[in-house]
């Protein structure tokens, strides 16, 4: 392996419960019913695509890019009213081990939250370069399409066979598998393990500590 691409929400930051609450409240403000649980299933899609999809499903209306962005911006503002977003327990240790073993580190997220992007280099010093971050602004098709991970590999300069992905969401796993990457799923949310397994993840873990142990037991010559 030559590179590791990490998703952001739910993988680097323990933010998904905040996002789920914000999605429910923001969509309700625009007359859209979206249960908090659905946010975990749709995680990984570009936020504007979720807004467009829900509006068309429930009201038969196609939003303009500007309308969808405005609604998504409102949702993003709500997230930061719920409290400080902390890093996922154990993820920095995993990232530092991968980096120490010679892997380039990248981030591939469907998010459009610039405030979180700005935190990455500060929260993971010496590990994440701004040029190795793929966001919703870098692709026209987000997860579950493979495009974000293909873009991530372009940025870190690797091929699928040399690329490890760390994900936590079904649609993110689907995208990484479709891109040909070796995909680890870490179930940091309320989903059943099967939701990640059925999307093709090669390994599924309950936490980052298990993922790190697996890496140390299987480093380089077994994957």
Tab-separated table of C-alpha atoms in Angstrom:
chain	number	residue	atom	x	y	z
A	1	UNK	CA	0.000	0.000	0.000
A	2	UNK	CA	1.209	3.476	-0.902
A	3	UNK	CA	-1.636	5.710	0.281
A	4	UNK	CA	-4.539	5.838	2.716
A	5	UNK	CA	-7.627	7.915	1.953
A	6	UNK	CA	-9.828	8.798	4.923
A	7	UNK	CA	-13.433	9.945	4.859
A	8	UNK	CA	-14.014	12.914	7.178
A	9	UNK	CA	-17.347	12.942	9.053
A	10	UNK	CA	-17.655	9.843	11.201
A	11	UNK	CA	-14.068	8.803	10.444
A	12	UNK	CA	-11.867	11.777	11.360
A	13	UNK	CA	-14.477	13.657	13.358
A	14	UNK	CA	-17.200	12.303	15.636
A	15	UNK	CA	-19.681	14.591	13.941
A	16	UNK	CA	-22.366	12.392	12.427
A	17	UNK	CA	-24.855	12.620	15.299
A	18	UNK	CA	-24.694	16.405	14.998
A	19	UNK	CA	-25.149	16.173	11.251
A	20	UNK	CA	-28.141	13.863	11.638
A	21	UNK	CA	-29.845	16.304	13.988
A	22	UNK	CA	-29.057	19.224	11.701
A	23	UNK	CA	-30.385	17.446	8.618
A	24	UNK	CA	-33.669	16.673	10.364
A	25	UNK	CA	-34.156	20.213	11.630
A	26	UNK	CA	-33.006	22.015	8.489
A	27	UNK	CA	-35.079	19.929	6.103
A	28	UNK	CA	-38.147	20.364	8.306
A	29	UNK	CA	-37.698	24.131	7.951
A	30	UNK	CA	-38.122	23.681	4.193
A	31	UNK	CA	-41.072	21.300	4.467
A	32	UNK	CA	-39.061	18.115	3.939
A	33	UNK	CA	-39.344	15.072	6.202
A	34	UNK	CA	-35.941	13.536	6.878
A	35	UNK	CA	-35.451	11.297	9.901
A	36	UNK	CA	-32.144	11.514	11.718
A	37	UNK	CA	-31.474	7.848	10.978
A	38	UNK	CA	-31.589	8.548	7.237
A	39	UNK	CA	-28.576	10.836	7.516
A	40	UNK	CA	-26.386	7.853	8.365
A	41	UNK	CA	-27.599	5.944	5.304
A	42	UNK	CA	-27.100	8.898	2.957
A	43	UNK	CA	-23.788	9.957	4.474
A	44	UNK	CA	-21.114	10.474	1.852
A	45	UNK	CA	-23.361	12.029	-0.777
A	46	UNK	CA	-22.736	15.664	-1.550
A	47	UNK	CA	-24.975	17.734	0.687
A	48	UNK	CA	-26.542	19.638	-2.207
A	49	UNK	CA	-27.403	16.322	-3.877
A	50	UNK	CA	-29.217	15.135	-0.758
A	51	UNK	CA	-31.254	18.347	-0.702
A	52	UNK	CA	-32.158	18.044	-4.388
A	53	UNK	CA	-33.093	14.375	-4.039
A	54	UNK	CA	-35.318	14.876	-1.005
A	55	UNK	CA	-37.128	17.857	-2.506
A	56	UNK	CA	-37.837	16.008	-5.744
A	57	UNK	CA	-38.943	12.855	-3.921
A	58	UNK	CA	-41.372	14.590	-1.588
A	59	UNK	CA	-42.523	17.616	-3.552
A	60	UNK	CA	-41.736	16.789	-7.184
A	61	UNK	CA	-39.746	19.988	-7.480
A	62	UNK	CA	-36.305	20.319	-9.052
A	63	UNK	CA	-34.150	22.802	-7.210
A	64	UNK	CA	-31.675	25.106	-8.878
A	65	UNK	CA	-28.045	24.745	-7.761
A	66	UNK	CA	-28.369	28.075	-5.925
A	67	UNK	CA	-31.484	26.975	-4.009
A	68	UNK	CA	-29.942	23.660	-3.028
A	69	UNK	CA	-26.740	25.356	-1.887
A	70	UNK	CA	-28.679	27.856	0.228
A	71	UNK	CA	-30.606	25.061	1.957
A	72	UNK	CA	-27.443	23.052	2.511
A	73	UNK	CA	-25.650	26.088	3.933
A	74	UNK	CA	-28.427	26.460	6.505
A	75	UNK	CA	-28.007	22.844	7.520
A	76	UNK	CA	-24.235	23.311	7.805
A	77	UNK	CA	-24.671	26.325	10.076
A	78	UNK	CA	-26.851	24.305	12.432
A	79	UNK	CA	-24.204	21.619	12.958
A	80	UNK	CA	-21.912	23.981	14.829
A	81	UNK	CA	-24.631	25.097	17.233
A	82	UNK	CA	-24.755	21.682	18.905
A	83	UNK	CA	-21.335	21.644	20.532
A	84	UNK	CA	-17.657	21.127	19.821
A	85	UNK	CA	-16.837	18.453	17.265
A	86	UNK	CA	-14.111	16.109	18.518
A	87	UNK	CA	-11.827	13.739	16.661
A	88	UNK	CA	-12.857	10.079	16.493
A	89	UNK	CA	-11.115	8.115	19.226
A	90	UNK	CA	-8.031	6.337	17.903
A	91	UNK	CA	-8.079	7.702	14.353
A	92	UNK	CA	-4.982	9.853	14.736
A	93	UNK	CA	-3.005	6.878	16.056
A	94	UNK	CA	-4.092	4.851	13.011
A	95	UNK	CA	-3.202	7.689	10.661
A	96	UNK	CA	0.211	8.226	12.260
A	97	UNK	CA	1.039	4.521	11.985
A	98	UNK	CA	0.078	4.448	8.320
A	99	UNK	CA	2.158	7.575	7.715
A	100	UNK	CA	5.109	6.080	9.600
A	101	UNK	CA	4.837	3.006	7.373
A	102	UNK	CA	5.298	5.205	4.327
A	103	UNK	CA	1.740	5.791	3.143
A	104	UNK	CA	0.620	9.127	1.743
A	105	UNK	CA	-2.447	10.438	3.588
A	106	UNK	CA	-5.474	11.962	1.878
A	107	UNK	CA	-9.018	12.957	2.819
A	108	UNK	CA	-12.049	12.299	0.622
A	109	UNK	CA	-15.313	13.798	1.820
A	110	UNK	CA	-18.700	14.655	0.377
A	111	UNK	CA	-18.872	17.631	2.703
A	112	UNK	CA	-18.861	21.268	1.673
A	113	UNK	CA	-18.110	22.661	5.140
A	114	UNK	CA	-15.111	24.932	4.682
A	115	UNK	CA	-14.716	25.485	8.421
A	116	UNK	CA	-13.955	21.803	8.940
A	117	UNK	CA	-11.547	21.671	6.006
A	118	UNK	CA	-9.564	24.462	7.627
A	119	UNK	CA	-9.262	22.425	10.841
A	120	UNK	CA	-7.741	19.347	9.233
A	121	UNK	CA	-4.125	20.482	9.037
A	122	UNK	CA	-4.279	21.896	12.574
A	123	UNK	CA	-5.969	18.854	14.124
A	124	UNK	CA	-3.725	16.348	12.325
A	125	UNK	CA	-0.376	18.172	12.211
A	126	UNK	CA	2.158	16.869	9.751
A	127	UNK	CA	-0.304	14.368	8.291
A	128	UNK	CA	-2.816	16.100	6.023
A	129	UNK	CA	-1.779	18.467	3.240
A	130	UNK	CA	-4.451	20.788	1.788
A	131	UNK	CA	-3.563	19.559	-1.716
A	132	UNK	CA	-4.544	16.015	-0.701
A	133	UNK	CA	-8.122	16.843	0.321
A	134	UNK	CA	-11.071	16.058	-1.965
A	135	UNK	CA	-14.347	17.831	-1.124
A	136	UNK	CA	-17.757	18.215	-2.711
A	137	UNK	CA	-16.350	21.130	-4.710
A	138	UNK	CA	-13.867	18.873	-6.537
A	139	UNK	CA	-16.339	16.513	-8.223
A	140	UNK	CA	-19.662	16.823	-10.001
A	141	UNK	CA	-20.707	13.328	-8.927
A	142	UNK	CA	-20.263	12.476	-5.254
A	143	UNK	CA	-20.400	9.168	-3.425
A	144	UNK	CA	-21.697	6.478	-4.099
A	145	UNK	CA	-20.057	7.124	-7.477
A	146	UNK	CA	-16.340	6.298	-7.477
A	147	UNK	CA	-15.386	9.788	-8.704
A	148	UNK	CA	-14.313	11.221	-5.295
A	149	UNK	CA	-11.922	8.336	-4.638
A	150	UNK	CA	-10.608	8.414	-8.190
A	151	UNK	CA	-9.897	12.115	-7.633
A	152	UNK	CA	-8.282	11.306	-4.282
A	153	UNK	CA	-5.930	8.821	-5.936
A	154	UNK	CA	-5.029	11.426	-8.552
A	155	UNK	CA	-4.093	13.849	-5.789
A	156	UNK	CA	-1.888	11.431	-3.855
A	157	UNK	CA	-0.513	9.810	-7.013
A	158	UNK	CA	-1.508	6.180	-6.515
A	159	UNK	CA	-3.394	3.410	-8.306
A	160	UNK	CA	-6.347	1.468	-6.823
A	161	UNK	CA	-4.233	-1.588	-5.979
A	162	UNK	CA	-1.946	0.633	-3.878
A	163	UNK	CA	-4.713	2.524	-2.062
A	164	UNK	CA	-6.333	1.845	1.290
A	165	UNK	CA	-9.631	3.568	2.158
A	166	UNK	CA	-11.048	4.090	5.648
A	167	UNK	CA	-14.809	4.681	5.569
A	168	UNK	CA	-17.773	4.515	7.914
A	169	UNK	CA	-20.773	4.892	5.603
A	170	UNK	CA	-22.448	2.454	3.190
A	171	UNK	CA	-22.389	4.888	0.257
A	172	UNK	CA	-18.768	5.735	0.954
A	173	UNK	CA	-17.828	2.059	1.031
A	174	UNK	CA	-19.663	1.552	-2.256
A	175	UNK	CA	-17.747	4.419	-3.826
A	176	UNK	CA	-14.359	3.182	-2.618
A	177	UNK	CA	-15.027	-0.392	-3.737
A	178	UNK	CA	-16.194	0.849	-7.145
A	179	UNK	CA	-12.937	2.794	-7.439
A	180	UNK	CA	-11.032	-0.457	-6.854
A	181	UNK	CA	-9.537	0.432	-3.464
A	182	UNK	CA	-8.982	-1.929	-0.536
A	183	UNK	CA	-11.694	-0.697	1.811
A	184	UNK	CA	-11.835	-0.764	5.595
A	185	UNK	CA	-15.172	0.130	7.184
A	186	UNK	CA	-15.207	1.348	10.785
A	187	UNK	CA	-18.743	1.390	12.173
A	188	UNK	CA	-18.696	4.553	14.282
A	189	UNK	CA	-22.464	5.101	14.060
A	190	UNK	CA	-25.714	3.243	14.763
A	191	UNK	CA	-25.810	1.140	11.598
A	192	UNK	CA	-25.874	-2.629	11.593
A	193	UNK	CA	-22.591	-4.254	10.553
A	194	UNK	CA	-24.366	-5.820	7.589
A	195	UNK	CA	-25.018	-2.385	6.058
A	196	UNK	CA	-21.259	-2.010	5.535
A	197	UNK	CA	-20.473	-5.622	4.686
A	198	UNK	CA	-23.050	-5.795	1.917
A	199	UNK	CA	-21.462	-2.818	0.151
A	200	UNK	CA	-18.255	-4.794	-0.283
A	201	UNK	CA	-15.924	-3.642	2.501
A	202	UNK	CA	-13.026	-6.076	2.785
A	203	UNK	CA	-12.828	-5.531	6.559
A	204	UNK	CA	-15.373	-4.163	9.060
A	205	UNK	CA	-14.345	-2.955	12.517
A	206	UNK	CA	-16.197	-1.579	15.523
A	207	UNK	CA	-13.611	1.112	16.259
A	208	UNK	CA	-10.300	2.593	15.139
A	209	UNK	CA	-8.311	0.603	17.683
A	210	UNK	CA	-9.380	-2.627	15.975
A	211	UNK	CA	-8.430	-1.188	12.603
A	212	UNK	CA	-4.969	-0.246	13.875
A	213	UNK	CA	-4.453	-3.698	15.367
A	214	UNK	CA	-5.462	-5.292	12.072
A	215	UNK	CA	-3.008	-3.072	10.181
A	216	UNK	CA	-0.171	-3.938	12.530
A	217	UNK	CA	-0.953	-7.634	12.115
A	218	UNK	CA	-1.234	-7.426	8.320
A	219	UNK	CA	1.173	-4.670	7.338
A	220	UNK	CA	2.315	-4.478	3.730
A	221	UNK	CA	2.940	-8.123	2.851
A	222	UNK	CA	-0.568	-9.499	3.412
A	223	UNK	CA	-2.735	-6.942	1.626
